[in-house]
PDB file of C-alpha atoms in Angstrom:
ATOM      1  CA  UNK L   6      12.679  12.851 -11.744  1.00  0.00           C
ATOM      2  CA  UNK L   7      12.744   9.076 -10.915  1.00  0.00           C
ATOM      3  CA  UNK L   8      10.429   7.565  -9.371  1.00  0.00           C
ATOM      4  CA  UNK L   9      10.773   4.076  -7.179  1.00  0.00           C
ATOM      5  CA  UNK L  10      12.351   1.325  -8.997  1.00  0.00           C
ATOM      6  CA  UNK L  11      12.602  -2.368  -7.764  1.00  0.00           C
ATOM      7  CA  UNK L  12      15.082  -5.060  -8.428  1.00  0.00           C
ATOM      8  CA  UNK L  13      14.511  -7.730  -9.500  1.00  0.00           C
ATOM      9  CA  UNK L  14      11.015  -7.816 -11.142  1.00  0.00           C
ATOM     10  CA  UNK L  15      10.402 -11.719 -10.533  1.00  0.00           C
ATOM     11  CA  UNK L  16      12.849 -14.487  -8.724  1.00  0.00           C
ATOM     12  CA  UNK L  17      12.153 -18.133  -7.698  1.00  0.00           C
ATOM     13  CA  UNK L  18      13.614 -19.746  -4.823  1.00  0.00           C
ATOM     14  CA  UNK L  19      13.087 -22.956  -2.871  1.00  0.00           C
ATOM     15  CA  UNK L  20      12.328 -23.654  -0.095  1.00  0.00           C
ATOM     16  CA  UNK L  21      14.851 -22.710   2.851  1.00  0.00           C
ATOM     17  CA  UNK L  22      16.808 -20.553   0.593  1.00  0.00           C
ATOM     18  CA  UNK L  23      18.125 -16.443   1.375  1.00  0.00           C
ATOM     19  CA  UNK L  24      16.723 -13.829  -1.006  1.00  0.00           C
ATOM     20  CA  UNK L  25      17.377 -10.032  -0.674  1.00  0.00           C
ATOM     21  CA  UNK L  26      15.558  -7.193  -2.817  1.00  0.00           C
ATOM     22  CA  UNK L  27      16.970  -4.093  -3.597  1.00  0.00           C
ATOM     23  CA  UNK L  28      14.845  -0.991  -3.914  1.00  0.00           C
ATOM     24  CA  UNK L  29      15.834   2.442  -5.155  1.00  0.00           C
ATOM     25  CA  UNK L  30      13.890   5.355  -3.552  1.00  0.00           C
ATOM     26  CA  UNK L  31      12.604   8.768  -5.380  1.00  0.00           C
ATOM     27  CA  UNK L  32      15.157  11.429  -5.476  1.00  0.00           C
ATOM     28  CA  UNK L  33      14.760  13.889  -2.662  1.00  0.00           C
ATOM     29  CA  UNK L  34      12.753  10.819  -0.074  1.00  0.00           C
ATOM     30  CA  UNK L  35      14.355   9.750   2.897  1.00  0.00           C
ATOM     31  CA  UNK L  36      12.017   7.227   4.331  1.00  0.00           C
ATOM     32  CA  UNK L  37      11.504   3.750   2.537  1.00  0.00           C
ATOM     33  CA  UNK L  38       8.615   1.741   3.646  1.00  0.00           C
ATOM     34  CA  UNK L  39       8.065  -2.244   2.565  1.00  0.00           C
ATOM     35  CA  UNK L  40       4.698  -4.246   1.872  1.00  0.00           C
ATOM     36  CA  UNK L  41       4.343  -8.091   1.317  1.00  0.00           C
ATOM     37  CA  UNK L  42       1.226  -8.550  -0.672  1.00  0.00           C
ATOM     38  CA  UNK L  43      -0.046 -11.548  -1.620  1.00  0.00           C
ATOM     39  CA  UNK L  44      -2.022 -12.826  -4.043  1.00  0.00           C
ATOM     40  CA  UNK L  45      -5.947 -11.072  -4.147  1.00  0.00           C
ATOM     41  CA  UNK L  46      -4.851  -9.335  -1.154  1.00  0.00           C
ATOM     42  CA  UNK L  47      -3.919  -6.233   0.311  1.00  0.00           C
ATOM     43  CA  UNK L  48      -0.755  -4.963   1.003  1.00  0.00           C
ATOM     44  CA  UNK L  49       0.487  -5.812   4.851  1.00  0.00           C
ATOM     45  CA  UNK L  50       3.245  -3.765   6.526  1.00  0.00           C
ATOM     46  CA  UNK L  51       6.486  -5.251   6.667  1.00  0.00           C
ATOM     47  CA  UNK L  52       9.416  -2.417   8.364  1.00  0.00           C
ATOM     48  CA  UNK L  53       9.907   1.106   7.524  1.00  0.00           C
ATOM     49  CA  UNK L  54      13.250   3.114   7.928  1.00  0.00           C
ATOM     50  CA  UNK L  55      14.211   6.492   8.181  1.00  0.00           C
ATOM     51  CA  UNK L  56      17.658   7.917   7.647  1.00  0.00           C
ATOM     52  CA  UNK L  57      19.256   4.200   8.339  1.00  0.00           C
ATOM     53  CA  UNK L  58      17.028   2.974  10.891  1.00  0.00           C
ATOM     54  CA  UNK L  59      14.445   0.869  10.919  1.00  0.00           C
ATOM     55  CA  UNK L  60      11.594   2.972  12.208  1.00  0.00           C
ATOM     56  CA  UNK L  61       8.507   0.938  12.888  1.00  0.00           C
ATOM     57  CA  UNK L  62       7.627  -2.879  11.776  1.00  0.00           C
ATOM     58  CA  UNK L  63       4.996  -5.152  11.344  1.00  0.00           C
ATOM     59  CA  UNK L  64       4.050  -8.434  12.477  1.00  0.00           C
ATOM     60  CA  UNK L  65       6.743 -10.431  10.876  1.00  0.00           C
ATOM     61  CA  UNK L  66       9.136 -12.667  12.435  1.00  0.00           C
ATOM     62  CA  UNK L  67      12.616 -11.742  12.829  1.00  0.00           C
ATOM     63  CA  UNK L  68      13.380 -13.705   9.360  1.00  0.00           C
ATOM     64  CA  UNK L  69      12.548 -10.833   7.245  1.00  0.00           C
ATOM     65  CA  UNK L  70      15.406  -7.804   7.804  1.00  0.00           C
ATOM     66  CA  UNK L  71      16.590  -5.138   5.890  1.00  0.00           C
ATOM     67  CA  UNK L  72      18.513  -1.988   5.828  1.00  0.00           C
ATOM     68  CA  UNK L  73      19.037   1.425   4.559  1.00  0.00           C
ATOM     69  CA  UNK L  74      21.917   3.252   2.575  1.00  0.00           C
ATOM     70  CA  UNK L  75      23.597   6.556   3.262  1.00  0.00           C
ATOM     71  CA  UNK L  76      21.765   7.706  -0.446  1.00  0.00           C
ATOM     72  CA  UNK L  77      18.495   6.301   1.356  1.00  0.00           C
ATOM     73  CA  UNK L  78      18.127   3.596  -1.197  1.00  0.00           C
ATOM     74  CA  UNK L  79      17.117   0.015   0.581  1.00  0.00           C
ATOM     75  CA  UNK L  80      16.944  -4.370   0.774  1.00  0.00           C
ATOM     76  CA  UNK L  81      15.169  -6.605   2.291  1.00  0.00           C
ATOM     77  CA  UNK L  82      16.415  -9.627   3.140  1.00  0.00           C
ATOM     78  CA  UNK L  83      14.033 -12.869   3.880  1.00  0.00           C
ATOM     79  CA  UNK L  84      16.006 -15.550   5.244  1.00  0.00           C
ATOM     80  CA  UNK L  85      14.796 -19.423   5.387  1.00  0.00           C
ATOM     81  CA  UNK L  86      12.181 -19.307   3.145  1.00  0.00           C
ATOM     82  CA  UNK L  87       8.962 -20.949   3.815  1.00  0.00           C
ATOM     83  CA  UNK L  88       6.411 -21.268   0.608  1.00  0.00           C
ATOM     84  CA  UNK L  89       3.873 -18.739   2.922  1.00  0.00           C
ATOM     85  CA  UNK L  90       6.475 -16.403   1.649  1.00  0.00           C
ATOM     86  CA  UNK L  91       5.685 -16.298  -2.131  1.00  0.00           C
ATOM     87  CA  UNK L  92       4.364 -12.534  -2.810  1.00  0.00           C
ATOM     88  CA  UNK L  93       5.142  -9.067  -4.483  1.00  0.00           C
ATOM     89  CA  UNK L  94       7.116  -7.282  -2.339  1.00  0.00           C
ATOM     90  CA  UNK L  95       6.805  -3.342  -2.768  1.00  0.00           C
ATOM     91  CA  UNK L  96       8.647  -0.627  -1.357  1.00  0.00           C
ATOM     92  CA  UNK L  97       7.483   2.507  -1.119  1.00  0.00           C
ATOM     93  CA  UNK L  98       9.382   5.793  -0.556  1.00  0.00           C
ATOM     94  CA  UNK L  99       8.265   9.357   1.167  1.00  0.00           C
ATOM     95  CA  UNK L 100      10.330  12.971   1.293  1.00  0.00           C
ATOM     96  CA  UNK L 101       9.489  12.635   5.397  1.00  0.00           C
ATOM     97  CA  UNK L 102       8.219  10.780   8.433  1.00  0.00           C
ATOM     98  CA  UNK L 103       4.803  13.490   8.049  1.00  0.00           C
ATOM     99  CA  UNK L 104       4.281  13.262   4.586  1.00  0.00           C
ATOM    100  CA  UNK L 105       1.020  11.503   3.674  1.00  0.00           C
ATOM    101  CA  UNK L 106       1.463  10.016  -0.214  1.00  0.00           C
ATOM    102  CA  UNK L 107       3.522   7.045  -0.491  1.00  0.00           C
ATOM    103  CA  UNK L 108       4.976   6.110  -3.946  1.00  0.00           C
ATOM    104  CA  UNK L 109       4.733   2.526  -4.994  1.00  0.00           C
ATOM    105  CA  UNK L 110       7.301   1.123  -7.664  1.00  0.00           C
ATOM    106  CA  UNK L 111       6.267  -2.292  -9.313  1.00  0.00           C
ATOM    107  CA  UNK L 112       7.302  -4.540  -6.655  1.00  0.00           C
ATOM    108  CA  UNK L 113       9.399  -7.821  -6.823  1.00  0.00           C
ATOM    109  CA  UNK L 114       7.430 -10.847  -7.530  1.00  0.00           C
ATOM    110  CA  UNK L 115       9.080 -13.953  -5.220  1.00  0.00           C
ATOM    111  CA  UNK L 116       7.591 -17.053  -5.852  1.00  0.00           C
ATOM    112  CA  UNK L 117       8.910 -19.755  -2.876  1.00  0.00           C
ATOM    113  CA  UNK L 118       8.949 -23.676  -4.539  1.00  0.00           C
TER     114      UNK L 118
ATOM    115  CA  UNK U   2      -3.766  -3.851  16.514  1.00  0.00           C
ATOM    116  CA  UNK U   3      -5.643  -2.243  13.778  1.00  0.00           C
ATOM    117  CA  UNK U   4      -7.739  -4.188  11.908  1.00  0.00           C
ATOM    118  CA  UNK U   5      -9.310  -2.390   8.068  1.00  0.00           C
ATOM    119  CA  UNK U   6     -12.198  -4.261   6.180  1.00  0.00           C
ATOM    120  CA  UNK U   7     -13.147  -3.518   2.952  1.00  0.00           C
ATOM    121  CA  UNK U   8     -16.258  -3.914   0.864  1.00  0.00           C
ATOM    122  CA  UNK U   9     -17.733  -5.187  -1.684  1.00  0.00           C
ATOM    123  CA  UNK U  10     -14.581  -7.544  -2.873  1.00  0.00           C
ATOM    124  CA  UNK U  11     -15.519  -6.828  -6.609  1.00  0.00           C
ATOM    125  CA  UNK U  12     -17.908  -4.306  -8.204  1.00  0.00           C
ATOM    126  CA  UNK U  13     -19.301  -4.226 -11.737  1.00  0.00           C
ATOM    127  CA  UNK U  14     -21.234  -0.774 -13.133  1.00  0.00           C
ATOM    128  CA  UNK U  15     -22.002   0.426 -16.524  1.00  0.00           C
ATOM    129  CA  UNK U  16     -19.627   3.319 -18.047  1.00  0.00           C
ATOM    130  CA  UNK U  17     -21.381   6.300 -15.969  1.00  0.00           C
ATOM    131  CA  UNK U  18     -22.468   4.822 -13.441  1.00  0.00           C
ATOM    132  CA  UNK U  19     -21.519   5.477  -9.666  1.00  0.00           C
ATOM    133  CA  UNK U  20     -19.317   3.293  -7.606  1.00  0.00           C
ATOM    134  CA  UNK U  21     -19.046   3.114  -3.919  1.00  0.00           C
ATOM    135  CA  UNK U  22     -16.703   1.390  -1.626  1.00  0.00           C
ATOM    136  CA  UNK U  23     -16.589   1.404   1.938  1.00  0.00           C
ATOM    137  CA  UNK U  24     -13.644   0.354   4.967  1.00  0.00           C
ATOM    138  CA  UNK U  25     -14.402   0.140   8.142  1.00  0.00           C
ATOM    139  CA  UNK U  26     -11.834   0.197  10.567  1.00  0.00           C
ATOM    140  CA  UNK U  27     -10.950  -1.099  14.516  1.00  0.00           C
ATOM    141  CA  UNK U  28      -8.518   1.591  16.053  1.00  0.00           C
ATOM    142  CA  UNK U  29      -9.900   4.544  17.397  1.00  0.00           C
ATOM    143  CA  UNK U  30      -6.484   6.167  17.770  1.00  0.00           C
ATOM    144  CA  UNK U  31      -6.449   6.167  13.421  1.00  0.00           C
ATOM    145  CA  UNK U  32      -6.315   9.513  11.763  1.00  0.00           C
ATOM    146  CA  UNK U  33      -5.197   8.997   8.602  1.00  0.00           C
ATOM    147  CA  UNK U  34      -7.308   6.931   5.507  1.00  0.00           C
ATOM    148  CA  UNK U  35      -5.933   7.107   1.989  1.00  0.00           C
ATOM    149  CA  UNK U  36      -6.675   5.458  -1.328  1.00  0.00           C
ATOM    150  CA  UNK U  37      -4.620   4.090  -3.588  1.00  0.00           C
ATOM    151  CA  UNK U  38      -5.639   2.566  -7.366  1.00  0.00           C
ATOM    152  CA  UNK U  39      -3.654  -0.466  -8.180  1.00  0.00           C
ATOM    153  CA  UNK U  40      -4.047  -1.321 -11.977  1.00  0.00           C
ATOM    154  CA  UNK U  41      -2.491  -4.338 -13.420  1.00  0.00           C
ATOM    155  CA  UNK U  42       1.355  -5.298 -12.541  1.00  0.00           C
ATOM    156  CA  UNK U  43       1.594  -1.739 -11.157  1.00  0.00           C
ATOM    157  CA  UNK U  44       2.129  -0.647  -7.548  1.00  0.00           C
ATOM    158  CA  UNK U  45      -0.515   1.093  -5.838  1.00  0.00           C
ATOM    159  CA  UNK U  46      -0.642   4.650  -6.509  1.00  0.00           C
ATOM    160  CA  UNK U  47      -2.566   7.004  -4.322  1.00  0.00           C
ATOM    161  CA  UNK U  48      -5.855   8.954  -5.623  1.00  0.00           C
ATOM    162  CA  UNK U  49      -7.245  10.554  -2.125  1.00  0.00           C
ATOM    163  CA  UNK U  50      -6.579  10.540   0.929  1.00  0.00           C
ATOM    164  CA  UNK U  51      -8.601  12.297   4.304  1.00  0.00           C
ATOM    165  CA  UNK U  52      -7.295  12.914   7.425  1.00  0.00           C
ATOM    166  CA  UNK U  53      -9.143  12.580  10.736  1.00  0.00           C
ATOM    167  CA  UNK U  54     -10.559  16.267  10.867  1.00  0.00           C
ATOM    168  CA  UNK U  55     -12.509  16.524   8.373  1.00  0.00           C
ATOM    169  CA  UNK U  56     -15.543  14.591   7.706  1.00  0.00           C
ATOM    170  CA  UNK U  57     -15.626  15.088   3.454  1.00  0.00           C
ATOM    171  CA  UNK U  58     -13.291  16.133   0.546  1.00  0.00           C
ATOM    172  CA  UNK U  59     -13.436  15.721  -2.879  1.00  0.00           C
ATOM    173  CA  UNK U  60     -10.957  15.787  -5.898  1.00  0.00           C
ATOM    174  CA  UNK U  61     -13.159  16.002  -9.499  1.00  0.00           C
ATOM    175  CA  UNK U  62     -14.911  12.628 -10.122  1.00  0.00           C
ATOM    176  CA  UNK U  63     -14.088  11.419  -6.819  1.00  0.00           C
ATOM    177  CA  UNK U  64     -14.681  12.082  -3.334  1.00  0.00           C
ATOM    178  CA  UNK U  65     -14.082  10.419   0.463  1.00  0.00           C
ATOM    179  CA  UNK U  66     -16.107  10.452   3.203  1.00  0.00           C
ATOM    180  CA  UNK U  67     -15.117   9.810   6.824  1.00  0.00           C
ATOM    181  CA  UNK U  68     -17.686   9.107  10.233  1.00  0.00           C
ATOM    182  CA  UNK U  69     -15.242   8.557  12.970  1.00  0.00           C
ATOM    183  CA  UNK U  70     -17.851   7.904  15.616  1.00  0.00           C
ATOM    184  CA  UNK U  71     -19.004   4.918  13.175  1.00  0.00           C
ATOM    185  CA  UNK U  72     -15.562   4.008  12.516  1.00  0.00           C
ATOM    186  CA  UNK U  73     -15.932   4.349   8.839  1.00  0.00           C
ATOM    187  CA  UNK U  74     -14.351   5.729   5.339  1.00  0.00           C
ATOM    188  CA  UNK U  75     -15.966   5.223   1.927  1.00  0.00           C
ATOM    189  CA  UNK U  76     -14.723   6.051  -1.546  1.00  0.00           C
ATOM    190  CA  UNK U  77     -17.303   7.745  -4.270  1.00  0.00           C
ATOM    191  CA  UNK U  78     -16.545   8.119  -8.040  1.00  0.00           C
ATOM    192  CA  UNK U  79     -18.894   9.778  -9.943  1.00  0.00           C
ATOM    193  CA  UNK U  80     -19.500   9.469 -14.226  1.00  0.00           C
ATOM    194  CA  UNK U  81     -16.889   6.014 -14.294  1.00  0.00           C
ATOM    195  CA  UNK U  82     -14.918   5.560 -17.040  1.00  0.00           C
ATOM    196  CA  UNK U  83     -13.143   2.259 -18.187  1.00  0.00           C
ATOM    197  CA  UNK U  84     -10.101   3.504 -17.095  1.00  0.00           C
ATOM    198  CA  UNK U  85     -11.267   3.403 -13.778  1.00  0.00           C
ATOM    199  CA  UNK U  86     -11.261  -0.218 -13.532  1.00  0.00           C
ATOM    200  CA  UNK U  87      -8.773  -1.711 -10.966  1.00  0.00           C
ATOM    201  CA  UNK U  88      -7.823  -2.815  -7.860  1.00  0.00           C
ATOM    202  CA  UNK U  89      -8.529   0.164  -4.693  1.00  0.00           C
ATOM    203  CA  UNK U  90      -7.489  -0.184  -1.445  1.00  0.00           C
ATOM    204  CA  UNK U  91      -8.517   1.405   2.428  1.00  0.00           C
ATOM    205  CA  UNK U  92      -6.399   1.716   4.301  1.00  0.00           C
ATOM    206  CA  UNK U  93      -6.272   3.528   7.889  1.00  0.00           C
ATOM    207  CA  UNK U  94      -2.435   4.784   9.987  1.00  0.00           C
ATOM    208  CA  UNK U  95      -2.470   6.981  13.347  1.00  0.00           C
ATOM    209  CA  UNK U  96       0.321   8.670  12.415  1.00  0.00           C
ATOM    210  CA  UNK U  97      -1.377  11.463  11.103  1.00  0.00           C
ATOM    211  CA  UNK U  98       0.552   9.980   7.933  1.00  0.00           C
ATOM    212  CA  UNK U  99       1.684   7.773   5.748  1.00  0.00           C
ATOM    213  CA  UNK U 100       3.377   5.551   7.837  1.00  0.00           C
ATOM    214  CA  UNK U 101       2.635   1.961   8.636  1.00  0.00           C
ATOM    215  CA  UNK U 102      -0.422   1.734   6.954  1.00  0.00           C
ATOM    216  CA  UNK U 103      -3.241  -0.864   7.475  1.00  0.00           C
ATOM    217  CA  UNK U 104      -4.582  -1.916   4.340  1.00  0.00           C
ATOM    218  CA  UNK U 105      -8.157  -3.180   3.857  1.00  0.00           C
ATOM    219  CA  UNK U 106      -8.359  -6.663   1.464  1.00  0.00           C
ATOM    220  CA  UNK U 107      -9.446  -4.418  -2.029  1.00  0.00           C
ATOM    221  CA  UNK U 108     -12.385  -3.932  -4.195  1.00  0.00           C
ATOM    222  CA  UNK U 109     -11.993  -5.052  -7.699  1.00  0.00           C
ATOM    223  CA  UNK U 110     -13.596  -2.095  -9.799  1.00  0.00           C
ATOM    224  CA  UNK U 111     -14.571  -2.857 -13.533  1.00  0.00           C
ATOM    225  CA  UNK U 112     -16.679  -0.474 -15.356  1.00  0.00           C
ATOM    226  CA  UNK U 113     -18.308  -2.145 -18.569  1.00  0.00           C
ATOM    227  CA  UNK U 114     -18.490   0.375 -21.717  1.00  0.00           C
TER     228      UNK U 114
END
């Protein structure tokens, strides 16, 4: 059983640019969440997708957007990058909305210069 | 919204000793409280969780206690081993599942051999 995979693992962007991060959920999982983890802090909830629809959103501006595809893989897009967007972006999948455990990928480390 | 505070931020123990990490939460509607372990370069991994209808849960060397009245919950690790060294995060949600979690700031546990 393949776990949650994310790409790219590391990337560097400059302020004002746009970035797309990708996530393949674990087999059989229809729910995907994205979290932002700044250095030395806990993950912060960005949004969640269930069956291709946004199902919940944290306190992030609209320049953070996402997609979930029919195979339940997902993308996180961030427009107009700011220095404070530098962080580890974690994708997590779960088999349903009522499941407890989230299965996290290893993350995409974004550096904004 | 929910706010989760976690203490201490760092904890150093001798191998074989016990470790206790404490969290408080603000939203009385929160009903699901997981604990995640994050090793260097990896995503968080669930180690134990508890729902609000239970006061205590144990799994081998790990236990979690919940005091709903005081709005705090704690992680107890007994007979610590060097491989327990990692960052531990508590979290809370109000949908009785692992969706839209609010994480604490993390505790770096170091177990000295």
